[in-house]
Coordinates of C-alpha atoms and ligand atoms in Angstrom, one line a residue:
M1 CA 17.4 100.9 -55.6
N2 CA 17.1 104.1 -57.5
S3 CA 18.5 103.1 -60.8
K4 CA 16.9 105.0 -63.7
P5 CA 17.4 108.6 -64.6
G6 CA 14.1 110.3 -63.7
K7 CA 12.8 113.1 -61.5
R8 CA 13.9 113.2 -57.9
D9 CA 11.9 114.9 -55.2
A10 CA 13.6 118.3 -54.9
S11 CA 12.1 118.9 -51.4
A12 CA 14.1 115.9 -50.1
M13 CA 17.4 117.2 -51.5
P14 CA 20.2 119.1 -49.8
R15 CA 20.6 122.6 -51.2
G16 CA 23.3 125.1 -52.2
T17 CA 26.8 124.3 -51.3
D18 CA 25.7 121.1 -49.4
L19 CA 24.4 119.8 -52.7
L20 CA 27.6 120.7 -54.6
H21 CA 29.6 118.9 -51.9
D22 CA 27.5 115.7 -52.0
P23 CA 29.3 113.6 -54.6
L24 CA 26.3 111.2 -55.0
L25 CA 24.1 114.1 -56.1
N26 CA 26.4 116.8 -57.5
K27 CA 26.2 117.5 -61.2
G28 CA 28.5 120.5 -61.2
T29 CA 28.0 122.8 -64.2
A30 CA 25.3 120.5 -65.6
F31 CA 22.6 121.7 -63.1
T32 CA 19.9 123.2 -65.2
L33 CA 18.5 126.7 -64.6
A34 CA 15.3 125.2 -63.1
E35 CA 17.4 123.1 -60.8
R36 CA 19.6 126.0 -59.9
D37 CA 16.5 128.0 -58.9
A38 CA 14.8 125.2 -57.1
L39 CA 17.9 124.1 -55.1
G40 CA 19.6 127.4 -54.2
L41 CA 22.4 127.1 -56.6
R42 CA 22.1 130.4 -58.5
G43 CA 25.4 132.2 -58.4
L44 CA 27.3 129.2 -56.9
L45 CA 28.1 128.0 -60.4
P46 CA 29.4 129.6 -63.6
P47 CA 26.5 130.6 -65.9
H48 CA 27.2 128.2 -68.8
I49 CA 25.3 124.9 -68.5
H50 CA 27.3 121.9 -69.7
T51 CA 25.8 118.5 -70.7
Q52 CA 27.2 115.5 -69.0
E53 CA 28.7 114.5 -72.4
E54 CA 30.6 117.8 -72.5
Q55 CA 31.8 117.4 -68.9
M56 CA 33.1 113.9 -69.9
G57 CA 34.9 115.4 -72.8
R58 CA 36.7 117.9 -70.4
I59 CA 37.6 115.0 -68.1
L60 CA 39.1 112.9 -70.9
M61 CA 40.9 115.9 -72.4
N62 CA 42.6 116.6 -69.1
L63 CA 43.4 113.0 -68.4
R64 CA 45.0 112.5 -71.8
Q65 CA 47.3 115.5 -71.2
M66 CA 48.8 113.8 -68.1
A67 CA 51.8 111.6 -68.9
D68 CA 52.0 109.8 -65.5
P69 CA 49.3 107.2 -64.9
L70 CA 49.5 108.0 -61.1
D71 CA 48.5 111.6 -61.9
R72 CA 45.5 110.3 -63.9
F73 CA 44.6 108.0 -60.9
V74 CA 44.7 111.1 -58.6
A75 CA 42.6 113.1 -61.0
L76 CA 40.0 110.3 -61.3
N77 CA 39.9 109.9 -57.5
A78 CA 39.2 113.6 -57.2
L79 CA 36.4 113.3 -59.7
H80 CA 35.0 110.4 -57.7
D81 CA 35.0 112.5 -54.6
R82 CA 33.1 115.4 -56.2
N83 CA 30.7 113.9 -58.9
E84 CA 30.1 110.2 -58.8
A85 CA 27.7 110.0 -61.8
L86 CA 30.2 111.7 -64.0
F87 CA 33.0 109.5 -62.7
F88 CA 31.0 106.3 -63.4
R89 CA 29.7 107.5 -66.8
T90 CA 33.3 108.3 -67.8
I91 CA 34.4 104.8 -66.9
C92 CA 31.4 103.1 -68.4
E93 CA 31.9 104.7 -71.8
N94 CA 35.7 104.4 -71.8
V95 CA 36.3 101.1 -69.9
D96 CA 39.3 100.1 -71.9
E97 CA 41.0 103.4 -71.3
I98 CA 40.0 104.0 -67.7
Q99 CA 39.9 100.6 -66.0
P100 CA 43.7 100.2 -66.1
L101 CA 43.9 103.6 -64.3
I102 CA 41.5 102.9 -61.5
Y103 CA 42.4 99.2 -61.2
T104 CA 45.3 97.0 -62.3
P105 CA 48.0 98.0 -63.1
T106 CA 47.9 101.6 -61.8
V107 CA 46.1 100.8 -58.6
G108 CA 49.2 98.8 -57.5
L109 CA 51.4 101.9 -57.7
A110 CA 48.6 103.9 -56.0
C111 CA 48.6 101.5 -53.1
Q112 CA 52.4 101.8 -52.8
R113 CA 52.2 105.6 -52.7
F114 CA 48.8 105.7 -50.9
G115 CA 50.1 107.8 -48.0
Q116 CA 51.8 110.3 -50.3
I117 CA 48.8 110.9 -52.6
F118 CA 46.2 110.7 -49.8
Q119 CA 43.6 113.5 -50.0
R120 CA 40.4 112.4 -48.3
P121 CA 39.2 109.1 -46.9
R122 CA 36.9 106.7 -48.8
G123 CA 35.3 103.7 -47.2
M124 CA 35.9 102.5 -43.7
F125 CA 39.1 101.7 -41.8
I126 CA 38.8 99.3 -38.9
S127 CA 41.9 98.6 -36.9
A128 CA 43.2 96.1 -34.4
A129 CA 42.7 98.9 -31.8
D130 CA 38.9 98.8 -32.5
R131 CA 38.3 95.3 -31.0
G132 CA 35.0 95.2 -29.1
R133 CA 33.4 98.2 -30.9
I134 CA 33.3 97.3 -34.6
K135 CA 29.5 97.2 -34.7
S136 CA 29.2 100.8 -33.5
I137 CA 31.9 101.8 -35.9
L138 CA 30.1 100.2 -38.9
A139 CA 27.0 102.0 -37.8
N140 CA 28.8 105.3 -38.7
W141 CA 28.4 104.4 -42.3
P142 CA 25.7 106.6 -43.7
Y143 CA 24.2 104.1 -46.2
Q144 CA 22.8 100.6 -46.2
A145 CA 25.6 98.6 -47.6
G146 CA 24.7 95.7 -49.9
I147 CA 28.3 94.7 -50.7
I148 CA 31.5 95.1 -48.7
V149 CA 34.9 94.5 -50.3
V150 CA 37.4 94.0 -47.5
T151 CA 41.1 93.6 -47.4
D152 CA 43.7 93.3 -44.7
G153 CA 46.3 94.5 -47.2
E154 CA 48.7 91.6 -46.8
R155 CA 48.9 90.5 -50.4
I156 CA 48.1 93.4 -52.6
L157 CA 48.2 92.2 -56.3
G158 CA 51.7 90.7 -56.6
L159 CA 53.2 93.5 -54.5
G160 CA 53.0 91.8 -51.1
D161 CA 52.2 93.5 -47.8
Q162 CA 50.9 97.1 -48.2
G163 CA 49.2 97.4 -44.9
A164 CA 46.4 100.0 -44.7
N165 CA 47.6 101.4 -48.0
G166 CA 45.8 98.4 -49.6
M167 CA 42.6 100.4 -49.3
G168 CA 43.1 101.4 -53.0
I169 CA 42.0 97.8 -53.9
P170 CA 38.6 97.7 -52.3
V171 CA 37.9 101.2 -53.5
G172 CA 39.0 100.4 -57.1
K173 CA 37.1 97.1 -57.0
L174 CA 33.9 98.6 -55.9
S175 CA 34.2 101.2 -58.6
L176 CA 34.3 98.4 -61.1
Y177 CA 31.2 96.8 -59.5
T178 CA 29.3 100.0 -60.3
A179 CA 30.9 100.8 -63.6
C180 CA 30.9 97.3 -65.0
A181 CA 27.6 95.9 -63.6
G182 CA 25.6 98.9 -62.3
V183 CA 25.8 98.0 -58.6
N184 CA 24.5 101.2 -57.0
P185 CA 27.4 103.2 -55.4
R186 CA 25.3 103.8 -52.3
Q187 CA 25.3 100.0 -51.7
C188 CA 29.1 99.8 -51.9
L189 CA 31.3 99.8 -48.8
P190 CA 35.1 99.5 -49.1
V191 CA 36.7 98.3 -45.9
T192 CA 40.3 97.9 -44.8
I193 CA 41.0 95.9 -41.7
D194 CA 44.3 97.3 -40.4
V195 CA 46.0 94.6 -38.4
G196 CA 49.4 96.3 -38.8
T197 CA 52.1 95.7 -41.4
N198 CA 55.3 93.8 -41.6
N199 CA 56.5 96.1 -44.5
E200 CA 59.5 97.9 -43.0
T201 CA 59.4 100.6 -45.6
L202 CA 55.9 101.5 -44.5
L203 CA 56.7 101.3 -40.8
N204 CA 59.4 103.9 -41.4
D205 CA 57.3 106.1 -43.8
P206 CA 56.1 109.3 -42.1
Y207 CA 53.2 109.5 -44.5
Y208 CA 51.9 105.9 -43.9
V209 CA 48.2 106.0 -43.0
G210 CA 48.0 102.8 -41.0
L211 CA 48.9 101.5 -37.5
K212 CA 52.6 101.6 -37.0
Q213 CA 52.9 98.1 -35.6
R214 CA 53.6 94.6 -36.9
R215 CA 50.7 92.4 -38.0
I216 CA 48.7 90.7 -35.3
T217 CA 48.3 87.0 -36.0
G218 CA 46.8 83.9 -34.6
A219 CA 43.7 84.1 -32.3
A220 CA 43.9 87.9 -32.0
Y221 CA 43.6 88.1 -35.8
D222 CA 40.9 85.5 -36.1
E223 CA 38.8 87.2 -33.4
L224 CA 39.1 90.6 -35.1
I225 CA 37.9 89.2 -38.4
E226 CA 35.1 87.2 -36.6
E227 CA 33.9 90.4 -34.9
F228 CA 33.9 92.3 -38.2
V229 CA 32.0 89.6 -40.1
T230 CA 29.4 89.3 -37.3
A231 CA 29.0 93.0 -36.9
A232 CA 28.8 93.6 -40.7
N233 CA 25.9 91.1 -40.9
E234 CA 24.1 92.8 -37.9
V235 CA 24.5 96.3 -39.2
F236 CA 23.9 95.4 -42.9
T237 CA 21.7 92.3 -42.9
G238 CA 22.6 89.8 -45.6
V239 CA 25.4 92.0 -46.9
L240 CA 27.7 90.3 -49.5
I241 CA 31.3 90.3 -48.1
Q242 CA 34.0 89.9 -50.7
F243 CA 37.4 89.1 -49.3
E244 CA 40.2 90.6 -51.3
D245 CA 44.0 90.4 -51.4
F246 CA 44.4 88.5 -48.2
A247 CA 47.6 86.4 -48.0
N248 CA 46.9 82.8 -48.9
H249 CA 47.5 81.5 -45.4
N250 CA 44.4 83.4 -44.4
A251 CA 42.5 83.5 -47.6
F252 CA 41.7 79.8 -47.9
R253 CA 41.0 79.5 -44.2
L254 CA 38.6 82.4 -44.1
L255 CA 36.8 81.2 -47.2
A256 CA 36.4 77.7 -45.8
K257 CA 35.2 79.2 -42.4
Y258 CA 32.6 81.6 -43.8
R259 CA 31.4 80.3 -47.2
D260 CA 28.6 78.2 -45.7
R261 CA 27.8 80.7 -42.9
I262 CA 27.4 84.0 -44.7
C263 CA 27.0 85.5 -48.2
T264 CA 30.7 85.7 -49.2
F265 CA 33.3 84.9 -51.8
N266 CA 37.0 85.4 -52.4
D267 CA 37.6 86.9 -55.8
D268 CA 41.3 86.1 -55.9
I269 CA 40.3 82.4 -55.6
Q270 CA 36.9 82.0 -57.1
G271 CA 36.6 85.0 -59.4
T272 CA 40.0 84.3 -60.9
A273 CA 39.0 80.7 -61.4
A274 CA 35.9 81.6 -63.4
V275 CA 37.6 84.1 -65.7
V276 CA 40.5 81.7 -66.4
L277 CA 38.1 78.8 -67.1
T278 CA 36.4 81.1 -69.6
G279 CA 39.8 81.7 -71.3
L280 CA 40.4 78.0 -71.5
L281 CA 36.9 77.3 -72.9
S282 CA 37.6 80.0 -75.6
A283 CA 41.0 78.6 -76.4
L284 CA 39.4 75.1 -76.8
R285 CA 36.9 76.5 -79.3
I286 CA 39.9 77.4 -81.4
T287 CA 41.9 74.2 -81.0
G288 CA 38.8 72.0 -81.0
G289 CA 40.2 70.2 -77.9
K290 CA 38.3 69.0 -74.8
L291 CA 38.9 70.1 -71.3
Q292 CA 39.7 66.5 -70.1
D293 CA 42.4 66.1 -72.8
Q294 CA 44.3 69.1 -71.5
R295 CA 47.4 69.2 -69.3
L296 CA 47.5 72.5 -67.5
L297 CA 50.8 73.5 -65.8
F298 CA 50.5 76.3 -63.4
L299 CA 53.5 78.5 -62.4
G300 CA 52.4 79.3 -58.9
A301 CA 50.4 77.3 -56.4
G302 CA 48.6 80.0 -54.4
E303 CA 45.1 81.4 -54.4
A304 CA 44.8 81.9 -58.1
A305 CA 46.4 78.6 -59.2
T306 CA 44.5 76.3 -56.9
G307 CA 41.2 78.2 -57.3
I308 CA 41.5 77.9 -61.1
A309 CA 42.4 74.2 -60.8
D310 CA 39.5 73.5 -58.5
L311 CA 37.0 75.1 -60.9
V312 CA 38.5 73.5 -64.0
V313 CA 38.0 70.1 -62.1
A314 CA 34.4 71.1 -61.2
A315 CA 33.8 71.9 -64.9
M316 CA 35.0 68.5 -65.9
V317 CA 33.0 66.7 -63.2
A318 CA 29.9 68.6 -64.4
Q319 CA 30.7 67.0 -67.9
G320 CA 30.8 63.6 -66.3
V321 CA 34.5 63.2 -65.9
N322 CA 35.7 61.3 -62.8
E323 CA 37.1 63.8 -60.2
S324 CA 40.4 62.1 -59.7
V325 CA 40.9 61.8 -63.5
A326 CA 40.1 65.5 -63.7
R327 CA 42.6 66.4 -61.1
Q328 CA 45.3 64.6 -63.0
C329 CA 44.9 67.3 -65.7
C330 CA 46.2 70.0 -63.4
W331 CA 49.9 70.3 -62.3
L332 CA 51.4 73.0 -60.1
V333 CA 54.9 74.5 -59.7
D334 CA 55.5 76.5 -56.6
S335 CA 58.7 78.2 -55.3
K336 CA 60.1 74.8 -54.4
G337 CA 59.5 73.2 -57.8
L338 CA 56.9 70.8 -59.2
V339 CA 54.2 69.9 -56.6
V340 CA 54.5 66.1 -56.4
K341 CA 53.4 63.4 -54.0
I342 CA 56.8 62.7 -52.5
R343 CA 57.0 66.3 -51.2
G344 CA 56.0 66.4 -47.5
D345 CA 54.2 69.3 -45.7
L346 CA 52.2 70.6 -48.6
A347 CA 49.5 73.2 -47.9
A348 CA 46.0 71.6 -47.9
Q349 CA 45.0 73.3 -51.1
K350 CA 48.0 71.9 -53.1
K351 CA 47.6 68.3 -52.0
P352 CA 44.9 67.3 -54.5
Y353 CA 47.3 68.3 -57.3
A354 CA 50.4 66.5 -55.8
H355 CA 50.6 63.6 -58.3
E356 CA 53.0 60.7 -58.6
H357 CA 56.1 62.1 -60.4
A358 CA 59.8 62.5 -59.8
A359 CA 60.8 65.8 -58.3
V360 CA 61.4 68.6 -60.8
A361 CA 63.1 71.7 -59.4
E362 CA 62.5 74.3 -62.1
F363 CA 59.5 75.4 -64.3
P364 CA 61.3 75.1 -67.7
A365 CA 62.2 71.5 -66.8
A366 CA 58.6 70.8 -65.7
V367 CA 57.5 72.0 -69.1
R368 CA 59.8 69.6 -70.9
A369 CA 58.9 66.7 -68.5
L370 CA 55.1 67.2 -68.6
K371 CA 54.5 68.5 -72.1
P372 CA 51.6 70.7 -71.1
T373 CA 48.9 72.0 -73.5
A374 CA 48.6 75.1 -71.4
I375 CA 50.9 77.1 -69.1
I376 CA 49.2 79.5 -66.6
G377 CA 51.4 82.0 -64.9
V378 CA 50.2 83.1 -61.4
A379 CA 53.3 83.3 -59.3
A380 CA 53.9 87.0 -59.5
V381 CA 57.5 86.5 -60.7
G382 CA 58.1 88.6 -63.8
G383 CA 59.7 87.2 -67.0
T384 CA 59.4 83.5 -66.1
F385 CA 57.9 82.5 -69.5
T386 CA 61.3 82.8 -71.1
K387 CA 62.1 82.4 -74.8
E388 CA 63.1 78.8 -74.0
V389 CA 59.8 78.0 -72.3
L390 CA 57.8 79.6 -75.2
A391 CA 59.8 77.8 -77.8
D392 CA 59.2 74.5 -76.0
M393 CA 55.5 75.1 -75.8
A394 CA 55.4 75.8 -79.5
R395 CA 57.3 72.6 -80.2
I396 CA 55.0 70.5 -78.0
N397 CA 51.7 72.0 -79.3
A398 CA 50.2 73.2 -82.6
Q399 CA 48.5 76.0 -80.6
P400 CA 49.9 76.3 -77.1
I401 CA 47.7 78.0 -74.5
V402 CA 49.8 80.7 -72.7
F403 CA 48.2 82.7 -69.9
A404 CA 50.6 85.3 -68.3
L405 CA 48.3 86.4 -65.5
S406 CA 50.5 87.9 -62.8
N407 CA 50.0 91.5 -61.9
P408 CA 51.0 94.3 -62.1
T409 CA 52.7 94.5 -65.5
S410 CA 56.2 94.2 -64.0
K411 CA 55.3 90.8 -62.6
S412 CA 53.9 89.5 -65.9
E413 CA 55.4 86.2 -67.0
C414 CA 55.9 87.5 -70.5
T415 CA 54.5 90.3 -72.6
A416 CA 52.0 89.7 -75.4
Q417 CA 54.7 90.5 -78.0
Q418 CA 57.0 88.0 -76.4
A419 CA 54.3 85.3 -76.3
Y420 CA 53.4 85.7 -80.0
E421 CA 57.0 86.1 -81.1
G422 CA 58.3 83.3 -78.9
T423 CA 55.8 80.8 -80.3
G424 CA 55.9 81.9 -83.9
G425 CA 52.4 83.4 -83.6
K426 CA 50.9 80.1 -82.4
A427 CA 50.1 81.1 -78.8
L428 CA 46.5 81.4 -77.6
F429 CA 47.3 84.2 -75.2
A430 CA 45.6 85.9 -72.2
C431 CA 47.2 88.3 -69.8
G432 CA 46.7 89.7 -66.3
S433 CA 47.8 93.3 -67.3
P434 CA 46.8 95.0 -70.4
F435 CA 48.9 94.8 -73.6
D436 CA 48.5 96.5 -76.9
P437 CA 47.7 94.5 -80.1
V438 CA 50.6 92.8 -81.7
T439 CA 51.3 92.5 -85.4
L440 CA 53.4 89.6 -86.5
A441 CA 54.0 88.4 -90.1
G442 CA 51.1 90.6 -91.3
R443 CA 48.6 89.2 -88.8
T444 CA 47.3 91.4 -85.9
Y445 CA 46.6 89.7 -82.6
V446 CA 44.3 91.4 -80.0
P447 CA 45.2 90.0 -76.6
R448 CA 42.6 90.6 -73.9
Q449 CA 43.1 90.6 -70.2
G450 CA 41.8 87.5 -68.3
N451 CA 40.6 90.2 -65.9
N452 CA 38.4 89.2 -63.0
S453 CA 36.4 92.3 -63.8
Y454 CA 34.6 90.2 -66.4
I455 CA 33.2 88.0 -63.6
F456 CA 32.9 89.6 -60.1
P457 CA 30.7 92.6 -61.0
G458 CA 28.1 90.3 -62.6
V459 CA 28.3 87.8 -59.8
G460 CA 27.9 90.6 -57.2
L461 CA 25.0 92.1 -59.0
G462 CA 23.2 88.8 -59.3
A463 CA 23.9 88.0 -55.6
I464 CA 22.7 91.4 -54.4
V465 CA 19.5 91.5 -56.6
S466 CA 18.5 88.0 -55.7
C467 CA 19.5 88.6 -52.0
T468 CA 21.2 85.2 -52.1
Q469 CA 22.3 83.8 -48.8
R470 CA 25.3 82.1 -50.2
V471 CA 27.6 82.4 -53.3
T472 CA 28.3 78.9 -54.5
D473 CA 30.9 77.3 -56.9
E474 CA 28.0 76.4 -59.1
M475 CA 27.4 80.1 -59.6
F476 CA 31.0 80.7 -60.6
L477 CA 30.8 77.8 -63.0
A478 CA 27.6 79.3 -64.5
A479 CA 29.4 82.7 -64.7
A480 CA 32.3 81.2 -66.6
H481 CA 30.0 79.5 -69.1
T482 CA 27.9 82.6 -69.5
L483 CA 31.0 84.7 -70.1
A484 CA 32.4 82.2 -72.6
A485 CA 29.1 82.3 -74.5
Q486 CA 29.7 86.1 -75.0
V487 CA 32.9 85.5 -76.9
S488 CA 32.2 85.9 -80.6
A489 CA 33.7 84.1 -83.6
A490 CA 35.2 87.5 -84.5
D491 CA 36.8 87.8 -81.1
L492 CA 38.4 84.4 -81.5
A493 CA 39.6 85.1 -85.1
Q494 CA 41.7 87.9 -83.8
G495 CA 43.1 85.9 -80.9
S496 CA 40.9 87.4 -78.2
L497 CA 39.7 84.9 -75.7
Y498 CA 37.3 87.4 -74.0
P499 CA 34.7 89.7 -75.3
A500 CA 35.4 93.4 -75.7
L501 CA 35.4 95.3 -72.4
A502 CA 33.1 97.9 -74.1
R503 CA 30.3 95.3 -73.8
I504 CA 30.9 94.7 -70.1
R505 CA 27.6 96.0 -68.8
E506 CA 25.6 93.6 -71.0
V507 CA 28.0 90.8 -70.2
S508 CA 27.7 91.5 -66.5
A509 CA 23.9 91.6 -66.8
A510 CA 23.9 88.1 -68.4
I511 CA 26.2 86.8 -65.7
A512 CA 24.0 88.3 -63.0
V513 CA 21.0 86.5 -64.5
S514 CA 22.8 83.2 -64.4
V515 CA 23.8 83.7 -60.8
A516 CA 20.4 84.8 -59.7
T517 CA 18.7 82.0 -61.5
I518 CA 20.8 79.5 -59.5
A519 CA 19.9 81.4 -56.3
Y520 CA 16.2 80.9 -57.0
E521 CA 16.6 77.3 -58.2
R522 CA 18.6 76.3 -55.1
D523 CA 16.3 78.1 -52.7
L524 CA 19.1 80.4 -51.6
A525 CA 17.4 83.7 -52.7
G526 CA 16.1 86.0 -50.1
K527 CA 13.1 87.1 -52.2
P528 CA 10.5 85.4 -54.4
R529 CA 11.6 84.5 -58.0
P530 CA 10.5 87.4 -60.2
A531 CA 8.5 86.5 -63.4
D532 CA 11.3 87.9 -65.5
I533 CA 14.8 87.6 -63.9
Q534 CA 16.5 89.5 -66.6
A535 CA 14.1 92.4 -66.4
D536 CA 14.5 92.4 -62.6
I537 CA 18.3 92.5 -62.9
K538 CA 18.3 95.3 -65.5
S539 CA 15.9 97.4 -63.5
N540 CA 18.3 97.3 -60.6
M541 CA 21.3 98.5 -62.5
Y542 CA 22.6 102.0 -61.6
D543 CA 22.6 104.3 -64.6
P544 CA 25.2 107.0 -64.3
R545 CA 23.3 109.4 -66.6
Y546 CA 22.1 112.4 -64.5
E547 CA 18.7 112.4 -63.0
S548 CA 16.5 115.4 -63.1
Y549 CA 16.0 117.2 -59.8
A550 CA 13.5 119.8 -60.7
Ligands
NAD601 P1 49.6 83.8 -53.9 O1 50.5 84.6 -53.0 O2 48.4 83.1 -53.2 O3 50.4 82.7 -54.7 C1 51.6 82.9 -55.3 C2 52.2 81.5 -55.6 O4 53.4 81.7 -56.3 C3 52.6 80.7 -54.3 O5 52.1 79.4 -54.5 C4 54.1 80.7 -54.4 O6 54.7 79.5 -53.8 C5 54.4 80.8 -55.8 N1 55.7 81.3 -56.2 C6 56.3 82.3 -55.6 N2 57.6 82.5 -56.2 C7 57.7 81.5 -57.1 C8 58.7 81.1 -58.0 N3 59.9 81.7 -58.0 N4 58.5 80.0 -58.7 C9 57.3 79.3 -58.7 N5 56.3 79.7 -57.9 C10 56.5 80.7 -57.1 O7 49.0 84.8 -55.0 P2 47.8 84.6 -56.0 O8 46.6 85.2 -55.4 O9 47.7 83.3 -56.4 O10 48.3 85.6 -57.1 C11 49.4 85.4 -57.9 C12 49.6 86.4 -59.0 O11 48.5 86.2 -59.9 C13 49.5 87.9 -58.6 O12 50.4 88.6 -59.4 C14 48.1 88.3 -58.9 O13 48.1 89.7 -59.2 C15 47.9 87.5 -60.2 N6 46.4 87.3 -60.4 C16 45.9 87.6 -61.6 C17 44.6 87.5 -61.9 C18 44.0 87.8 -63.2 O14 44.7 88.3 -64.0 N7 42.8 87.6 -63.4 C19 43.8 87.0 -60.9 C20 44.3 86.7 -59.6 C21 45.6 86.8 -59.4

C-alpha cells in the first residue's frame, strides 16, 4: 500500500488532462511548476499554485456558505470525484463538521434523493439481472479491492427500503474507513446489490436509478448473494466483505451463513454492539457500577438491539459471569411490547432475551415494571423517550443511562436537550445523531454520538493489514475495550462517553492493533506476525497529504 507522502515515479503517471481527471492522483491548482512541466500540465491550470491547506480553506469557505446540508453533500461528492486526497484531508482535519455531511444524518436524505442528485456513478451496481456473470462484472473494477461494503438497500438507516438509492451508504461508509482509519481509497469498493424495491414512491419515480421491479426473495435472492460472495472472493482474494443496512430478516441469516466461511462482518449488528458497549463501560466509570448489576432495557429488538445485547453478554462472560445470568440483564421491547417467554413465534435472535415475565404492551409501562438502569433506543421511532419515561428513569436511578441511538435525527428517541432536561441533568447520554452541547443550571454537557465510526474503520484496518481470514466477536470485544480506554477523565467530566472525533485516527489505529493482535494470536492472520504490530498498522495508513510527483 502506498501510504506515505513521498516521490512517485513520474514516468508511470498519466499526463495532462488524463491526470487532472484522475481523482486518485489529481491535485488541481496544487501541482508545482516542476510537476506541471514534467506531466504536461502547463497551461491546463491557472498560474497561481495553492497549497493543499489553501485548497481546504476554499472548500470549507464554500461549504459554510451553503445553508442546505444536501447541497453540502453534493459539493463534497463532487470534490470526492475530482480530488480524493483533498476530499479526505478535508474530512480528516474537520471530522466533527464533515462526518454528519457525508454520513448520518445527511446521507439518509441523500439516499432518499439519490436519483435526483445523481451526477456520476461510484462503486459497483450488481443487479438481479446479472445472475450468472457477477464474476466478470467484478473484474471490471480497476483496483484490487481489500474491502467491500455491500448493501441491498432494504433497511437504509431508519428509513426503510431505498432500493438501489441505498448506494449512498456504502460510499459514505467507505469514505469513513479512509478518513477515520487511513484505509487506502484504492482498496475500497462500494457495492449495491439491486434486487428490486418494494418502495412504491421509488417504483414511480422517473429519476430512480435502480431496477423497476419488486424485490426478489427466497432462493433467487440467496443464490444471487451466494454468487456475489463467491465471485468477490475469487476476484479479490481474501477481501473483507462488510454487510450494511440489510433488513434484519436477511442480516442475521447472512451473518450466520458467512461469518465462519469468509472474512466478513455486519456493522449494524457487530459494530453497533461494540460502540454501545463502550458507551456503557464509560457510563459505568461514572456511576461506579458493574456490568452484571445493570438492567438494560432496549426499545427495539432488531439488528442493533440483539447485537448489543449479545456483545454485552459476551463481555460479562469474559469477566466470569454465567451466560444465563448475563442474559437476564438484557430486556427487549419490540413493536408488540416486552419480549417475554410467553410470547410465541419470536425470531431466533430475540429468544435468548425472552425472560419469564407478564406481558407488557408499551415501553413506558416496561420502564416502570422493570426499573432499568439503562434505556437504549434502537427502534427507529422518533420521540419515544418521552418526558414521562425520562422522569421515571431519573426517579429510579441516581444517574440513568439514556442512549437515543436511532437515526437519522428525525427518528431519535429524544434530543440531548430533552434527555438532560427530562432527568434534571442526571442522564448519562449518548446519541445516534449529532447534538450540540447543552447548558443546564450552569453546567455544560457535551453529548457525543455512539457512532459506529468509532469502531468499524479501526476493525477494518486491523483486518486488512493482518489479512485476517475471519472477523470474530473477540475482535469486537477487544475493539470496545480499546475504545473505552481512549475515553479520558476530562471527557467523562463533561458527560462525553466517547473520545473526541478529532482523535479518530489515533483511536482507529489503536483498535486496528488490538484486532490484528487477535488475528495473529488466533492463527487467523494471512501473513507472519510483524515484530511491531503498531508500526505495521501505522505504516499502512493512507495519508491524504499530497505526494510529490516530480
Ligand atoms: P431493525 O429494523 O433491525 O430493528 C428495528 C426494531 O425496532 C425491530 O425489532 C422492530 O420490531 C422494533 N420496532 C419497530 N417499531 C417499534 C415500536 N413502535 N416500538 C417498539 N419497537 C419497535 O433496525 P436496527 O438495525 O436495529 O436499527 C434500528 C435503529 O437504530 C435505526 O434507526 C438505526 O439507524 C439505528 N442505529 C444506530 C446506531 C448507532 O447510533 N450507532 C447503530 C445501528 C443502528
